Structure formats: C-alpha cells, structure tokens
C-alpha cells in the first residue's frame, strides 16, 4: 500500500512543474498580461521643437543631456532636412505633413499666409493634432506656434487652433521675457522675473503639470516649442557666463565670397569687417547659452516620464524648425538660404523599449527588436513632411484617410514593424520677403530687401525665391532654380564639394540638368501620393 502511494506521488511530481517552475511561469504570464494591457493603449508622443537650431555648425554641442537621453538611447537621423528654411512655413509643414506649395504658407509674413485666416480655415483644420484628438489622444501645446499667431488680424489670443486640449502658445515671435501667452484662449501677460517668466522653463513646468493631471487611461501628445536658440538670445542667469571663449567656426564656407551664386549671396563685403565678425561671434555664443536650458528641459521631462512609468511607452522626438548660419558666404546671421547649413536640421528619436510577450509555448520568451536600437544612426533622407504621418502612424490611424505629402518613417526606425520605402530625393522651396521701401540704414541697396544686418548686408529679398531638388542616392546633388528675371540656377555636387563653394551649373552634363529640372517641376506640383513616389 505504501509502495503504491509512493508511486502515485512520483507520477504527480512528473506531471506537475515544481514550485520554481510554477513561480516562473506565473511571473511570465503576469508580465505578459501586464505588458499586453499596456500595449492596448497607443504609445505616447513628445515633440520638442527648437527654434533656429543648426546641426551643421555645432548647434548640438551644448546638448549633452539631450544627446545622451534621446540620441544615444534611440536613433539619430543624419540626413534630416527642413522643407523650407524659415520658421512659419516650416512649422506649417510639421503640422500638416505638406510642402509649402500645398499648405500655402510661404514665409513669416501675414501676406505670406503665416497663421492667416486662409490658413486657419484650410490646412490648419486637417493638421495632425486634429487627427490625434479623434484618436483619443490628450494633446498639449506650449511655446512658440506660428510667427503671426495672436495678432488682431489672425483672431487675437482668443483663437485656439483645433485639436489641442491644453494650449499655452506665445503671441508672435520668440521671446524669453516680456511676452504674452494665450492660455486656452485667455490672455496672460509675463514680465522679466526669471523664476516666473523665463519661457523655456515655464513651458517645461506646465508640461509637467499636464502629465500629473492627465488621464492615465488615454495616450498623450505633448509639443514643446522653446524660444532657444532664436534671437534675442537671452540666456538663463545661471548660464550667462558659459562659453565665453567660443567663437563661430571658421572652416568650410565661412567668410568665403558667394562667387557664381544668386545675386543676394554676391552682395556682402568680403572679407567681412570686424564689426560683423564680432556681431556673429556674440550671437553664436549666446545661442549656445540659451540651449543649456533646453537641455535641462529634456532631462526633466525624461525623468518625469520615467517616474510616471510612461517612458517605456513614449516616443520622444527632438528637432528644430530650420538650420542657421553665422558667417557662411559672408552672411552675418540668419537662415532662408538653400545651403546645407540652413536646411539640414537635428533629428533624434527615442522610442519605447522592446516589449516581452509569450509565444504559443509559454516558457519561450521572445524579445523582438521593433524599436530603435540604442545609439543607432540612420542615413535615410527625412524631411518635415514626414513628421505628421509618423505621429499618426504611431497612433494607429490608417494613413490612407489623410491627405499628406510625406510618409511615416516609423518603418525606418523599426523595419520589422512596417513595410516602408526610402525616398531618394526631396523638395526644398522658399518664397523671399522684402520691403517696398529701402532700409533707412542702407538706402543705397534700394527697395525689395529685408533682414538687413550690420554693415548693410541683407539676408533676404523678394526674388530670393527658389525651389530645389536634393538627392543623396543616385548623386549627392542639389539643383535649384530661382524665380527671378535671370531664372538663375545653382547646382552643387556635395560629394566633391560638401561646403557648396562651387556652382557647377556650367559644367554638368546637360542631360542630367534636364532630368533634375523635370524632377523639380513635378515635385513643385506634387500632392499627396505623387509626392511620395520613389521615381519621378
């Protein structure tokens, strides 16, 4: 009898996992259930959009925390470009996923449709926050929006664009102190007290409050648009002494004559006078100082997400609306030009960590690499018309329902997750701004110019209007046509001439020029699917 009972107990032990195995299985199943329940909620999204931050001239150098927490922990896109090198049309492309010729915002002026009633009644109604709101995202905006936002002609501060649940937007252009905010449609005045008013810190603090007050059951989208490193380059008090020995880089195209370029690049004095050199060095140094507060912002936001246990379900994007120059081709400071220093921008993305799930066999645990590996660099071409569809792709929206020129680049961050095709070329377009009357400080230059800096060097003009096609695949070329009386053309081979010193339009095979011209014509009139075609 005893022998029979022993044999029965032995058979039970053979059929039943021991306590350790049972515990491991229970823990795995519990983890699976917990993680899968989390996966039912779409990922959160954070977009941090700096103002005028270059990548070409070392603009990311002060951002040590940002590079560690986003770039090194996720992906860095080495070939990211703006669709147009100016704040308002670039931001409009981010919001709509469209090229400027489709959203019709041409420059920073009201006449150029910046935050105009035409923009508000048209493209803004189908911007990505509208779709995210329909996807039940909680949406939060803080900082600079569009340059003409809040003006009388654009609805004052009482106007809140559709799709935003929480709205803390700056009236007008970037400021650090003494500004006006629209807080959910109510005017809020700010002074010059650092603790209460410094805009970079203020928008961070309000985003942290939003995270505390949100509903944990629904995903969120946060967009923070600090003023840095845009003029007037006002650093936080604790950073005013940093980088005192830093000067703008003197290599590449710095203080080189704009030979064979559009007339606007041929008008600066060369070599630059000491007054211009001092001016641009001071600007360069102060720009870096303002960025230290943005670096702090990124660190605080990542820590907050980690503390809320949301970091592993959040995509964090860091970028800028356009690049910048300080002395290139003897132009003191600005953007608006077709060259890499103005159109190339930083772009880093940190995605959710790979999740763990159980296969049919509950004891085999897989860990698929569906998100960026740590410290990955992606050479694929990306432009700002890609951002909005990527956000909507993350939200789970069927992109066939939206009219956007760009395509999601989620597939390039996670090849196993989506099927995607890399585009071999892209469009850059810009419409110049000017004044009807001559600048009083520079009367000899005549009318039609703007952005005139020390020593009467003007950075823009009505006929500084151009469109370019840029390719890195077949040839590392840039082909640009100006809308002026000359129909001026600039062509650069960036493999042999990375600083775009020589316009080779007279040396290039006419067959290649014709092909680039035809491609540009088609891109300038593209819309939706035709903009995404890999062969034009």
Coordinates of N, CA and C in Angstrom, one line a residue, residues 244-392:
X244 N 32.3 81.5 -22.8 CA 32.8 82.9 -23.0 C 33.9 82.9 -24.1
X245 N 34.6 81.8 -24.3 CA 35.7 81.8 -25.3 C 35.3 81.2 -26.6
X246 N 34.0 80.9 -26.8 CA 33.6 80.2 -28.0 C 33.4 81.2 -29.1
X247 N 33.8 80.9 -30.3 CA 33.5 81.7 -31.5 C 32.9 80.8 -32.6
X248 N 32.3 81.4 -33.5 CA 31.7 80.7 -34.7 C 32.8 80.0 -35.4
X249 N 32.6 78.8 -35.9 CA 33.6 78.0 -36.7 C 34.1 78.8 -37.9
X250 N 35.4 78.7 -38.2 CA 36.0 79.5 -39.3 C 36.3 78.6 -40.5
X251 N 35.7 77.4 -40.5 CA 36.1 76.5 -41.6 C 34.9 76.5 -42.7
X252 N 35.1 75.6 -43.6 CA 34.0 75.4 -44.6 C 33.8 76.7 -45.5
X253 N 32.6 77.2 -45.5 CA 32.3 78.3 -46.4 C 32.3 79.6 -45.6
X254 N 32.9 79.6 -44.3 CA 32.9 80.8 -43.5 C 33.7 81.9 -44.2
X255 N 33.1 83.1 -44.4 CA 33.7 84.3 -45.0 C 34.3 84.0 -46.4
X256 N 33.6 83.1 -47.1 CA 34.0 82.9 -48.5 C 33.1 83.7 -49.4
X257 N 33.7 84.2 -50.5 CA 32.8 85.0 -51.4 C 31.8 84.2 -52.1
X258 N 30.6 84.7 -52.3 CA 29.5 84.0 -52.9 C 29.6 84.0 -54.4
X259 N 30.7 83.6 -54.9 CA 31.0 83.6 -56.4 C 30.1 82.6 -57.1
X260 N 29.6 83.1 -58.2 CA 28.7 82.3 -59.1 C 27.4 81.9 -58.4
X261 N 27.0 82.6 -57.4 CA 25.7 82.3 -56.7 C 24.7 83.5 -57.0
X262 N 23.5 83.2 -56.5 CA 22.5 84.2 -56.7 C 22.9 85.6 -56.2
X263 N 22.5 86.7 -56.8 CA 23.0 88.0 -56.5 C 23.0 88.3 -55.0
X264 N 22.0 87.8 -54.3 CA 21.9 88.1 -52.8 C 23.2 87.6 -52.1
X265 N 23.7 86.5 -52.6 CA 25.0 86.0 -52.0 C 26.2 86.7 -52.5
X266 N 26.1 87.5 -53.5 CA 27.2 88.2 -54.0 C 27.3 89.6 -53.4
X267 N 26.3 90.1 -52.7 CA 26.4 91.5 -52.2 C 27.1 91.7 -50.9
X268 N 27.4 90.7 -50.0 CA 28.1 91.0 -48.8 C 29.6 91.4 -49.1
X269 N 30.1 92.3 -48.2 CA 31.6 92.6 -48.3 C 32.4 91.4 -47.9
X270 N 33.5 91.2 -48.7 CA 34.4 90.0 -48.4 C 35.8 90.5 -48.6
X271 N 36.7 90.3 -47.5 CA 36.3 89.6 -46.3 C 35.4 90.5 -45.4
X272 N 34.8 89.8 -44.4 CA 33.9 90.5 -43.5 C 34.6 91.5 -42.6
X273 N 34.0 92.7 -42.4 CA 34.6 93.6 -41.5 C 34.5 93.1 -40.0
X274 N 35.3 93.7 -39.2 CA 35.4 93.2 -37.8 C 34.1 93.4 -37.0
X275 N 33.3 94.5 -37.4 CA 32.0 94.7 -36.8 C 31.1 93.5 -37.0
X276 N 31.1 93.0 -38.2 CA 30.2 91.8 -38.5 C 30.7 90.6 -37.8
X277 N 32.1 90.4 -37.8 CA 32.6 89.2 -37.1 C 32.3 89.2 -35.6
X278 N 32.5 90.4 -35.0 CA 32.1 90.5 -33.5 C 30.7 90.2 -33.3
X279 N 29.8 90.7 -34.2 CA 28.4 90.5 -34.0 C 28.0 89.1 -34.1
X280 N 28.5 88.4 -35.1 CA 28.1 87.0 -35.3 C 28.7 86.1 -34.2
X281 N 30.0 86.4 -33.8 CA 30.5 85.6 -32.7 C 29.7 85.7 -31.4
X282 N 29.3 86.9 -31.1 CA 28.5 87.1 -29.9 C 27.1 86.4 -30.0
X283 N 26.5 86.4 -31.2 CA 25.3 85.7 -31.5 C 25.5 84.2 -31.3
X284 N 26.6 83.7 -31.9 CA 26.9 82.2 -31.8 C 27.0 81.8 -30.3
X285 N 27.8 82.5 -29.5 CA 28.0 82.2 -28.1 C 26.7 82.2 -27.4
X286 N 25.9 83.3 -27.6 CA 24.6 83.4 -26.8 C 23.6 82.3 -27.2
X287 N 23.6 81.9 -28.5 CA 22.8 80.8 -28.9 C 23.0 79.6 -28.1
X288 N 24.3 79.2 -27.9 CA 24.7 78.1 -27.1 C 24.2 78.2 -25.7
X289 N 24.4 79.4 -25.1 CA 23.9 79.6 -23.8 C 22.4 79.4 -23.6
X290 N 21.6 79.8 -24.5 CA 20.2 79.6 -24.4 C 19.8 78.1 -24.5
X291 N 20.6 77.4 -25.2 CA 20.3 76.0 -25.4 C 20.5 75.1 -24.1
X292 N 21.3 75.6 -23.2 CA 21.5 74.9 -22.0 C 20.2 74.7 -21.2
X293 N 19.3 75.6 -21.3 CA 18.0 75.5 -20.6 C 17.2 74.5 -21.3
X294 N 17.3 74.4 -22.6 CA 16.5 73.4 -23.4 C 17.1 72.0 -23.0
X295 N 18.4 71.9 -22.8 CA 19.0 70.6 -22.4 C 18.4 70.2 -21.0
X296 N 18.3 71.1 -20.1 CA 17.7 70.9 -18.8 C 16.3 70.4 -19.0
X297 N 15.6 71.0 -19.9 CA 14.2 70.7 -20.2 C 14.0 69.2 -20.5
X298 N 14.9 68.8 -21.5 CA 14.8 67.4 -21.9 C 15.1 66.4 -20.7
X299 N 16.1 66.7 -19.9 CA 16.4 65.9 -18.8 C 15.2 65.8 -17.8
X300 N 14.6 67.0 -17.5 CA 13.5 67.0 -16.6 C 12.3 66.2 -17.1
X301 N 12.0 66.3 -18.4 CA 10.9 65.7 -19.0 C 11.1 64.1 -19.0
X302 N 12.3 63.7 -19.4 CA 12.6 62.3 -19.4 C 12.5 61.7 -17.9
X303 N 13.0 62.4 -17.0 CA 12.9 61.9 -15.6 C 11.4 61.9 -15.1
X304 N 10.6 62.8 -15.5 CA 9.2 62.8 -15.2 C 8.5 61.6 -15.8
X305 N 8.7 61.4 -17.1 CA 8.1 60.2 -17.7 C 8.6 58.9 -17.1
X306 N 9.8 58.9 -16.7 CA 10.3 57.7 -16.0 C 9.6 57.5 -14.7
X307 N 9.5 58.6 -13.9 CA 8.8 58.5 -12.6 C 7.4 58.1 -12.7
X308 N 6.7 58.5 -13.8 CA 5.3 58.1 -14.0 C 5.2 56.7 -14.7
X309 N 6.3 56.1 -14.9 CA 6.3 54.8 -15.6 C 5.7 54.9 -17.0
X310 N 5.9 56.0 -17.7 CA 5.4 56.2 -19.1 C 6.6 56.2 -20.1
X311 N 7.8 56.2 -19.6 CA 8.9 56.4 -20.5 C 9.0 55.3 -21.5
X312 N 8.7 54.0 -21.1 CA 8.8 52.9 -22.0 C 7.6 52.7 -22.9
X313 N 6.7 53.7 -22.9 CA 5.6 53.7 -23.8 C 5.5 55.1 -24.5
X314 N 6.6 55.7 -24.7 CA 6.6 57.1 -25.2 C 7.7 57.3 -26.3
X315 N 7.3 57.8 -27.4 CA 8.3 58.3 -28.4 C 8.6 59.7 -28.1
X316 N 9.9 60.1 -28.1 CA 10.3 61.4 -27.9 C 11.1 61.9 -29.1
X317 N 10.6 62.9 -29.8 CA 11.3 63.5 -30.9 C 12.0 64.8 -30.5
X318 N 13.2 65.0 -31.0 CA 13.9 66.3 -30.8 C 14.4 66.8 -32.1
X319 N 14.0 68.0 -32.4 CA 14.4 68.6 -33.7 C 14.3 70.1 -33.6
X320 N 14.5 70.8 -34.8 CA 14.5 72.2 -34.9 C 13.7 72.6 -36.2
X321 N 13.2 73.8 -36.3 CA 12.4 74.1 -37.4 C 13.2 74.4 -38.7
X322 N 14.4 74.8 -38.5 CA 15.4 75.1 -39.6 C 16.8 75.2 -39.1
X323 N 17.7 75.2 -40.0 CA 19.1 75.4 -39.6 C 19.4 76.9 -39.4
X324 N 20.7 77.2 -39.5 CA 21.1 78.6 -39.3 C 22.5 78.8 -39.8
X325 N 22.9 80.0 -40.1 CA 24.3 80.3 -40.5 C 24.9 81.5 -39.7
X326 N 26.2 81.5 -39.5 CA 26.9 82.6 -38.8 C 28.2 82.8 -39.6
X327 N 28.1 83.6 -40.6 CA 29.3 84.0 -41.4 C 29.5 83.2 -42.7
X328 N 28.7 82.2 -43.0 CA 28.9 81.4 -44.2 C 28.6 82.4 -45.4
X329 N 29.5 82.3 -46.4 CA 29.5 83.2 -47.6 C 29.3 84.6 -47.2
X330 N 29.9 85.0 -46.0 CA 30.0 86.4 -45.5 C 28.6 86.9 -45.1
X331 N 27.6 86.1 -44.9 CA 26.3 86.5 -44.4 C 26.4 86.4 -42.9
X332 N 26.1 87.5 -42.2 CA 26.4 87.5 -40.7 C 25.6 86.4 -39.9
X333 N 24.2 86.6 -39.9 CA 23.4 85.6 -39.2 C 22.0 85.5 -39.8
X334 N 21.5 84.4 -39.9 CA 20.1 84.2 -40.3 C 19.9 82.8 -40.8
X335 N 18.8 82.6 -41.6 CA 18.5 81.3 -42.3 C 18.1 81.7 -43.7
X336 N 17.1 81.0 -44.2 CA 16.4 81.4 -45.5 C 17.2 81.0 -46.8
X337 N 18.4 80.5 -46.6 CA 19.2 80.2 -47.8 C 19.1 78.7 -48.1
X338 N 19.4 78.3 -49.4 CA 19.2 76.9 -49.8 C 20.3 76.0 -49.4
X339 N 21.4 76.4 -48.8 CA 22.5 75.6 -48.5 C 22.3 74.7 -47.3
X340 N 23.2 73.7 -47.1 CA 23.0 72.7 -46.1 C 23.0 73.3 -44.7
X341 N 23.8 74.4 -44.5 CA 23.8 75.0 -43.1 C 22.4 75.5 -42.7
X342 N 21.5 75.8 -43.7 CA 20.2 76.4 -43.4 C 19.1 75.3 -43.5
X343 N 19.3 74.3 -44.3 CA 18.2 73.3 -44.5 C 18.4 72.0 -43.7
X344 N 19.6 71.7 -43.3 CA 19.9 70.5 -42.5 C 19.6 70.7 -41.1
X345 N 18.9 69.8 -40.4 CA 18.4 70.0 -39.1 C 18.7 68.8 -38.2
X346 N 18.8 69.0 -36.9 CA 19.0 67.9 -36.0 C 17.7 67.1 -35.9
X347 N 17.7 65.8 -35.8 CA 16.6 64.9 -35.6 C 17.0 63.7 -34.8
X348 N 16.5 63.6 -33.6 CA 16.7 62.4 -32.8 C 15.4 61.9 -32.2
X349 N 15.3 60.5 -32.2 CA 14.0 59.9 -31.7 C 14.4 58.8 -30.7
X350 N 13.7 58.9 -29.6 CA 13.8 57.8 -28.6 C 12.4 57.1 -28.6
X351 N 12.4 55.8 -28.8 CA 11.2 55.0 -28.8 C 11.0 54.1 -27.6
X352 N 9.8 53.5 -27.5 CA 9.5 52.6 -26.4 C 10.5 51.4 -26.4
X353 N 10.8 50.9 -25.3 CA 11.7 49.7 -25.2 C 11.0 48.5 -25.8
X354 N 11.8 47.6 -26.3 CA 11.1 46.3 -26.8 C 10.3 45.7 -25.7
X355 N 9.1 45.2 -26.1 CA 8.3 44.6 -25.1 C 8.5 43.1 -25.1
X356 N 8.1 42.4 -24.0 CA 8.2 41.0 -23.9 C 6.8 40.3 -24.1
X357 N 6.7 39.3 -24.9 CA 5.5 38.6 -25.0 C 5.8 37.1 -25.0
X358 N 4.7 36.3 -24.7 CA 4.9 34.8 -24.7 C 4.3 34.3 -26.0
X359 N 5.1 33.3 -26.6 CA 4.6 32.6 -27.8 C 3.6 31.6 -27.4
X360 N 3.3 30.7 -28.3 CA 2.3 29.6 -28.0 C 2.9 28.8 -26.9
X361 N 4.2 28.5 -26.9 CA 4.8 27.8 -25.8 C 5.1 28.8 -24.7
X362 N 4.4 28.8 -23.6 CA 4.5 29.8 -22.6 C 5.9 29.9 -21.9
X363 N 6.8 29.0 -22.1 CA 8.1 29.0 -21.5 C 9.1 29.6 -22.4
X364 N 8.7 29.9 -23.7 CA 9.7 30.5 -24.6 C 9.4 32.0 -24.7
X365 N 10.3 32.9 -24.3 CA 10.0 34.3 -24.3 C 10.8 35.0 -25.4
X366 N 10.1 35.7 -26.2 CA 10.7 36.4 -27.3 C 10.9 37.9 -27.0
X367 N 11.9 38.5 -27.6 CA 12.1 40.0 -27.4 C 12.4 40.6 -28.7
X368 N 11.4 40.9 -29.5 CA 11.6 41.4 -30.9 C 12.1 42.8 -30.9
X369 N 13.0 43.1 -31.8 CA 13.6 44.4 -31.9 C 12.8 45.3 -32.8
X370 N 11.7 45.8 -32.3 CA 10.8 46.5 -33.2 C 11.0 48.0 -33.0
X371 N 11.9 48.5 -32.2 CA 12.1 49.9 -32.0 C 13.6 50.2 -32.1
X372 N 14.0 51.4 -32.2 CA 15.4 51.8 -32.4 C 16.4 51.1 -31.4
X373 N 17.4 50.5 -31.9 CA 18.4 50.0 -31.0 C 19.2 51.2 -30.4
X374 N 19.8 51.0 -29.3 CA 20.5 52.1 -28.6 C 21.6 52.7 -29.5
X375 N 21.6 54.0 -29.6 CA 22.7 54.7 -30.3 C 22.8 54.3 -31.7
X376 N 21.7 54.3 -32.5 CA 21.7 54.0 -33.9 C 21.7 55.2 -34.7
X377 N 22.4 55.2 -35.8 CA 22.4 56.3 -36.7 C 21.8 55.9 -38.1
X378 N 20.8 56.6 -38.6 CA 20.1 56.3 -39.8 C 20.4 57.3 -40.9
X379 N 20.9 56.8 -42.0 CA 21.3 57.8 -43.1 C 20.1 58.1 -44.0
X380 N 19.0 57.5 -43.8 CA 17.8 57.8 -44.7 C 17.5 59.3 -44.8
X381 N 17.0 59.7 -46.0 CA 16.6 61.1 -46.1 C 15.2 61.3 -45.4
X382 N 15.2 62.3 -44.6 CA 13.9 62.6 -43.9 C 13.7 64.1 -44.0
X383 N 12.4 64.6 -44.3 CA 12.1 66.0 -44.3 C 10.9 66.2 -43.4
X384 N 10.5 67.4 -43.1 CA 9.5 67.7 -42.2 C 8.1 67.2 -42.6
X385 N 7.9 67.0 -43.9 CA 6.6 66.5 -44.2 C 6.4 65.0 -43.8
X386 N 7.5 64.4 -43.2 CA 7.4 63.0 -42.7 C 6.9 63.0 -41.3
X387 N 7.0 64.1 -40.5 CA 6.7 64.0 -39.1 C 5.2 63.7 -38.8
X388 N 4.3 64.5 -39.4 CA 2.9 64.3 -39.1 C 2.4 62.9 -39.4
X389 N 2.7 62.4 -40.6 CA 2.3 61.0 -40.8 C 2.9 60.0 -39.9
X390 N 4.1 60.2 -39.4 CA 4.7 59.3 -38.4 C 4.0 59.4 -37.1
X391 N 3.6 60.6 -36.7 CA 2.8 60.7 -35.4 C 1.5 59.9 -35.6
X392 N 0.8 60.1 -36.7 CA -0.5 59.4 -36.9 C -0.3 57.9 -37.0

